[in-house]
Tab-separated table of C-alpha atoms and ligand atoms in Angstrom:
chain	number	residue	atom	x	y	z
A	1	MET	CA	120.574	99.072	108.304
A	2	THR	CA	119.227	99.267	104.764
A	3	ASN	CA	119.651	96.948	101.837
A	4	LYS	CA	118.124	96.941	98.397
A	5	SER	CA	115.226	94.758	99.448
A	6	THR	CA	114.169	97.075	102.273
A	7	PRO	CA	110.877	98.727	101.329
A	8	HIS	CA	110.957	102.516	101.352
A	9	HIS	CA	107.274	102.851	102.238
A	10	VAL	CA	105.361	100.332	104.355
A	11	ALA	CA	101.602	100.657	104.904
A	12	ILE	CA	99.723	98.690	107.549
A	13	VAL	CA	96.083	97.816	108.199
A	14	MET	CA	96.350	97.473	111.962
A	15	ASP	CA	93.556	94.948	112.443
A	16	GLY	CA	92.690	92.626	115.323
A	17	ASN	CA	92.586	94.854	118.396
A	18	GLY	CA	89.018	93.882	119.288
A	19	ARG	CA	89.715	90.141	119.046
A	20	TRP	CA	92.892	90.547	121.082
A	21	ALA	CA	90.786	92.042	123.884
A	22	SER	CA	87.840	89.615	123.555
A	23	ARG	CA	90.168	86.639	123.899
A	24	ARG	CA	91.209	88.026	127.253
A	25	PHE	CA	87.623	88.850	128.309
A	26	LEU	CA	88.530	92.538	128.200
A	27	PRO	CA	86.536	95.393	126.679
A	28	ARG	CA	87.469	96.084	123.034
A	29	ILE	CA	88.977	99.435	123.962
A	30	ALA	CA	91.650	97.589	125.959
A	31	GLY	CA	92.776	96.078	122.652
A	32	HIS	CA	92.910	99.505	121.034
A	33	LYS	CA	95.098	100.743	123.911
A	34	GLN	CA	97.506	97.863	123.285
A	35	GLY	CA	97.333	98.791	119.623
A	36	VAL	CA	98.811	102.209	120.350
A	37	ASP	CA	101.802	100.567	122.055
A	38	ALA	CA	102.202	98.174	119.129
A	39	LEU	CA	102.295	101.166	116.780
A	40	LYS	CA	104.987	102.882	118.836
A	41	ARG	CA	107.132	99.735	118.754
A	42	CYS	CA	106.496	99.248	115.062
A	43	ALA	CA	107.466	102.822	114.148
A	44	ARG	CA	110.756	102.453	116.031
A	45	ALA	CA	111.421	99.081	114.398
A	46	CYS	CA	110.685	100.466	110.917
A	47	ASP	CA	113.069	103.352	111.514
A	48	ALA	CA	115.774	100.970	112.732
A	49	ARG	CA	115.418	98.993	109.482
A	50	GLY	CA	115.812	102.021	107.229
A	51	ILE	CA	112.143	102.321	106.248
A	52	LYS	CA	111.451	105.988	105.550
A	53	VAL	CA	107.643	106.104	105.350
A	54	LEU	CA	105.111	104.256	107.495
A	55	THR	CA	101.399	104.670	106.771
A	56	VAL	CA	98.888	103.143	109.164
A	57	PHE	CA	95.136	102.692	109.025
A	58	ALA	CA	93.832	103.814	112.408
A	59	PHE	CA	90.150	104.612	111.802
A	60	SER	CA	88.165	104.108	108.620
A	61	SER	CA	85.253	106.130	107.272
A	62	GLU	CA	83.172	102.995	107.924
A	63	ASN	CA	84.296	102.599	111.542
A	64	TRP	CA	81.756	105.286	112.612
A	65	GLN	CA	79.168	102.517	112.261
A	66	ARG	CA	80.543	100.697	115.311
A	67	PRO	CA	78.724	100.975	118.638
A	68	GLN	CA	78.794	104.533	119.928
A	69	GLU	CA	80.730	103.475	123.020
A	70	GLU	CA	83.588	102.085	120.920
A	71	VAL	CA	83.655	105.109	118.608
A	72	SER	CA	83.850	107.587	121.483
A	73	GLY	CA	86.435	105.391	123.226
A	74	LEU	CA	88.563	105.430	120.069
A	75	MET	CA	88.261	109.215	119.723
A	76	ASP	CA	89.284	109.722	123.363
A	77	LEU	CA	92.191	107.319	123.003
A	78	PHE	CA	93.346	109.025	119.818
A	79	ALA	CA	93.291	112.498	121.400
A	80	LEU	CA	95.003	111.196	124.536
A	81	ALA	CA	97.698	109.298	122.650
A	82	LEU	CA	98.432	112.358	120.522
A	83	GLY	CA	98.954	114.570	123.544
A	84	ARG	CA	101.110	111.976	125.246
A	85	GLU	CA	103.286	110.712	122.391
A	86	VAL	CA	104.102	113.809	120.352
A	87	PRO	CA	107.137	115.031	122.397
A	88	GLN	CA	108.890	111.645	122.035
A	89	LEU	CA	107.980	111.313	118.360
A	90	LYS	CA	109.309	114.814	117.815
A	91	ALA	CA	112.573	113.935	119.569
A	92	ASP	CA	112.848	110.762	117.459
A	93	GLY	CA	112.656	112.735	114.209
A	94	VAL	CA	109.221	111.429	113.217
A	95	GLN	CA	107.124	113.631	110.944
A	96	LEU	CA	103.456	113.029	111.733
A	97	ARG	CA	100.820	113.493	109.026
A	98	PHE	CA	97.118	112.824	109.390
A	99	ILE	CA	95.310	111.579	106.336
A	100	GLY	CA	91.532	111.634	106.059
A	101	GLU	CA	88.366	113.705	106.158
A	102	ARG	CA	88.684	116.301	108.906
A	103	GLN	CA	85.110	117.442	108.782
A	104	GLY	CA	83.145	115.619	111.469
A	105	LEU	CA	86.087	115.290	113.873
A	106	SER	CA	85.732	116.954	117.277
A	107	SER	CA	87.586	120.200	117.979
A	108	ARG	CA	89.688	118.338	120.573
A	109	VAL	CA	90.842	115.780	118.004
A	110	LEU	CA	91.422	118.474	115.375
A	111	LYS	CA	93.505	120.512	117.766
A	112	GLY	CA	95.617	117.449	118.612
A	113	ILE	CA	96.160	116.754	114.912
A	114	GLU	CA	97.147	120.320	114.129
A	115	LEU	CA	99.551	120.563	117.066
A	116	ALA	CA	101.157	117.204	116.243
A	117	GLU	CA	101.631	118.116	112.588
A	118	SER	CA	103.093	121.529	113.271
A	119	ALA	CA	105.389	120.273	116.046
A	120	THR	CA	106.918	117.587	113.818
A	121	ALA	CA	106.735	119.209	110.360
A	122	ALA	CA	110.494	119.723	110.036
A	123	ASN	CA	111.387	116.110	110.944
A	124	GLN	CA	112.933	113.917	108.264
A	125	GLN	CA	113.864	110.612	109.890
A	126	LEU	CA	110.536	108.812	109.352
A	127	VAL	CA	107.250	110.047	107.912
A	128	LEU	CA	104.363	108.514	109.856
A	129	ASN	CA	101.056	108.929	108.022
A	130	VAL	CA	98.112	108.138	110.269
A	131	CYS	CA	94.966	107.445	108.240
A	132	PHE	CA	92.135	108.599	110.456
A	133	ASN	CA	88.567	108.999	109.235
A	134	TYR	CA	90.065	107.756	105.982
A	135	GLY	CA	88.702	105.764	103.088
A	136	GLY	CA	90.345	105.046	99.756
A	137	ARG	CA	87.152	106.010	97.934
A	138	TRP	CA	86.950	109.281	99.851
A	139	ASP	CA	90.514	110.040	98.784
A	140	ILE	CA	89.819	109.448	95.092
A	141	VAL	CA	86.662	111.556	95.212
A	142	GLN	CA	88.278	114.469	97.068
A	143	ALA	CA	91.224	114.406	94.660
A	144	ALA	CA	88.913	114.401	91.634
A	145	ALA	CA	86.921	117.300	93.098
A	146	ARG	CA	90.117	119.325	93.562
A	147	VAL	CA	91.302	118.582	90.026
A	148	ALA	CA	87.918	119.742	88.703
A	149	ALA	CA	87.818	122.827	90.949
A	150	GLN	CA	91.200	123.939	89.597
A	151	GLY	CA	90.092	123.390	86.020
A	152	LEU	CA	92.894	120.895	85.360
A	153	ALA	CA	92.734	118.070	82.842
A	154	MET	CA	91.792	114.794	84.568
A	155	THR	CA	94.887	112.621	84.198
A	156	GLU	CA	96.577	109.999	86.368
A	157	GLN	CA	99.240	112.563	87.155
A	158	SER	CA	96.881	115.418	88.110
A	159	LEU	CA	94.788	113.071	90.242
A	160	SER	CA	97.876	111.616	91.942
A	161	GLN	CA	99.024	115.110	92.836
A	162	MET	CA	95.750	115.794	94.655
A	163	MET	CA	95.620	112.532	96.576
A	164	ALA	CA	96.083	112.703	100.329
A	165	LEU	CA	99.417	110.847	100.151
A	166	ALA	CA	100.911	112.980	97.371
A	167	HIS	CA	103.841	113.884	99.654
A	168	VAL	CA	105.218	110.318	99.591
A	169	PRO	CA	105.819	107.638	96.943
A	170	ASP	CA	103.315	104.774	96.699
A	171	PRO	CA	103.661	102.018	99.314
A	172	ASP	CA	106.044	99.211	98.381
A	173	LEU	CA	104.620	96.838	100.946
A	174	VAL	CA	101.124	96.688	102.452
A	175	ILE	CA	100.760	94.555	105.576
A	176	ARG	CA	97.418	93.549	107.052
A	177	THR	CA	97.365	91.927	110.465
A	178	GLY	CA	94.422	90.086	112.028
A	179	GLY	CA	94.079	87.332	109.441
A	180	GLU	CA	91.618	88.934	107.018
A	181	GLN	CA	92.727	89.095	103.403
A	182	ARG	CA	90.951	92.199	102.165
A	183	ILE	CA	91.755	95.862	101.654
A	184	SER	CA	88.746	97.354	103.514
A	185	ASN	CA	88.878	100.658	101.610
A	186	PHE	CA	92.543	101.334	102.429
A	187	LEU	CA	94.931	102.780	99.815
A	188	LEU	CA	92.887	101.874	96.734
A	189	TRP	CA	94.736	104.171	94.350
A	190	GLN	CA	98.207	104.003	95.838
A	191	SER	CA	98.455	100.224	96.253
A	192	ALA	CA	98.136	99.515	92.512
A	193	TYR	CA	101.587	97.886	92.457
A	194	SER	CA	102.234	97.251	96.158
A	195	GLU	CA	103.217	93.847	97.449
A	196	PHE	CA	100.811	92.445	100.055
A	197	PHE	CA	101.644	90.531	103.211
A	198	PHE	CA	98.839	89.093	105.336
A	199	SER	CA	99.669	88.219	108.918
A	200	ASP	CA	97.571	86.086	111.225
A	201	LYS	CA	98.935	87.959	114.213
A	202	LEU	CA	96.484	90.311	115.887
A	203	TRP	CA	97.793	93.882	115.758
A	204	PRO	CA	98.704	94.141	119.493
A	205	ASP	CA	100.862	91.022	119.029
A	206	PHE	CA	102.640	92.320	115.919
A	207	ASP	CA	106.330	92.340	116.769
A	208	GLU	CA	109.763	92.809	115.220
A	209	ALA	CA	109.983	89.159	114.164
A	210	GLU	CA	106.743	89.460	112.175
A	211	LEU	CA	107.885	92.749	110.637
A	212	ASP	CA	111.131	91.063	109.610
A	213	LEU	CA	109.181	88.170	108.097
A	214	ALA	CA	107.093	90.637	106.076
A	215	ILE	CA	110.225	92.450	104.878
A	216	GLN	CA	111.973	89.182	104.069
A	217	THR	CA	108.942	87.959	102.103
A	218	TYR	CA	108.826	91.289	100.282
A	219	GLY	CA	112.510	90.907	99.377
A	220	GLN	CA	111.737	87.611	97.637
A	221	ARG	CA	108.987	89.006	95.451
A	222	ASP	CA	109.563	89.745	91.789
A	223	ARG	CA	108.041	93.177	91.186
A	224	ARG	CA	107.394	93.365	87.473
A	225	PHE	CA	105.103	96.398	87.145
A	226	GLY	CA	103.554	94.824	84.085
A	227	LYS	CA	106.891	94.134	82.400
A	228	VAL	CA	108.673	90.785	82.202
A	229	SER	CA	111.098	89.459	84.779
A	230	GLY	CA	114.564	91.047	84.690
A	231	GLN	CA	113.593	93.534	81.988
A	232	ARG	CA	115.560	96.771	82.065
A	233	ASP	CA	113.996	100.143	81.261
A	234	ALA	CA	116.262	100.588	78.218
A	235	VAL	CA	114.718	97.493	76.646
A	236	SER	CA	111.130	98.752	76.788
A	237	LEU	CA	110.972	100.381	73.356
A	238	PRO	CA	107.601	100.938	71.759
A	239	THR	CA	106.251	97.988	69.794
A	240	GLY	CA	107.595	97.846	66.238
A	241	SER	CA	110.656	100.054	66.798
A	242	ASN	CA	113.210	97.246	67.130
B	1	IPE	C1	91.421	97.505	114.191
B	1	IPE	O1	91.024	96.542	115.093
B	1	IPE	C2	91.307	98.901	114.752
B	1	IPE	C3	90.173	99.663	114.213
B	1	IPE	C4	89.431	99.312	113.226
B	1	IPE	C5	89.890	100.930	114.849
B	1	IPE	P1	89.522	96.043	115.169
B	1	IPE	O2	88.820	96.886	116.190
B	1	IPE	O3	88.892	96.026	113.839
B	1	IPE	O4	89.716	94.581	115.733
B	1	IPE	P2	88.891	93.284	115.301
B	1	IPE	O5	89.049	93.146	113.826
B	1	IPE	O6	87.475	93.533	115.704
B	1	IPE	O7	89.543	92.195	116.062
B	2	IPE	C1	90.100	98.148	108.751
B	2	IPE	O1	89.699	97.247	109.703
B	2	IPE	C2	90.210	99.524	109.323
B	2	IPE	C3	91.284	99.750	110.293
B	2	IPE	C4	92.202	98.887	110.645
B	2	IPE	C5	91.330	101.056	110.873
B	2	IPE	P1	88.167	96.842	109.902
B	2	IPE	O2	88.134	95.924	111.059
B	2	IPE	O3	87.333	98.068	110.015
B	2	IPE	O4	87.821	96.123	108.551
B	2	IPE	P2	86.702	95.018	108.228
B	2	IPE	O5	85.409	95.557	108.767
B	2	IPE	O6	87.103	93.748	108.894
B	2	IPE	O7	86.725	94.885	106.737
B	3	MG	MG1	88.759	94.583	112.385
């Protein structure tokens, strides 16, 4: 089911796992485990709604500063979830891509990433970009370094082509769960003209009804891209020419 107000690319800051667990007097990692299930449900729901690209923020470059126990728990969970979920994702036509700095990740995690990407590379149904050890500033810097290393002119286009999400169009809709209204170093470059939807639901509680509310809200927005409402491309002649 697709209609014209369905976003092509949805990006999500999956926030609130720790609070979900704390409210139940559980260790934070229990919330992260629930978060994996929420992501599986969300990917299926996005696919069912005709969304073609889903990008999720799973671990930021700043999340290393959490207590060592949580960081190692997250790394274990990530490696485990990869091993467990890839066959089903492959069967569902999901193309998995991992976005972020790979240096500093353990060989176990790296191996999981490489296997998951190669096993699903030919899939076309839904592209699932998992931002892991990712930061928007890191992305801009690595892209600029690659532009410079290749001796290219520094332009918006050359930089865009070197960004970690160059294989997909910019996100139409960015959702953040967990109640905070900030970007926390997520897609700084790519979200220039995205619509934002902030949900008070904690990520493990994010469900189809909330996804539908986000999509419905998105459908009511007037995306102007700097133009005026209802303006057609043919009208945008250079100043002074009409
Ligand atoms: C988001 O949930 C997942 C990661 C950052 C890895 P949090 O762990 O940030 O949950 P809260 O914000 O503390 O509730
Ligand atoms: C953003 O959440 C990162 C992820 C969801 C992976 P954080 O919980 O790290 O963000 P802050 O610290 O509240 O800004
Ligand atoms: Mg958080």
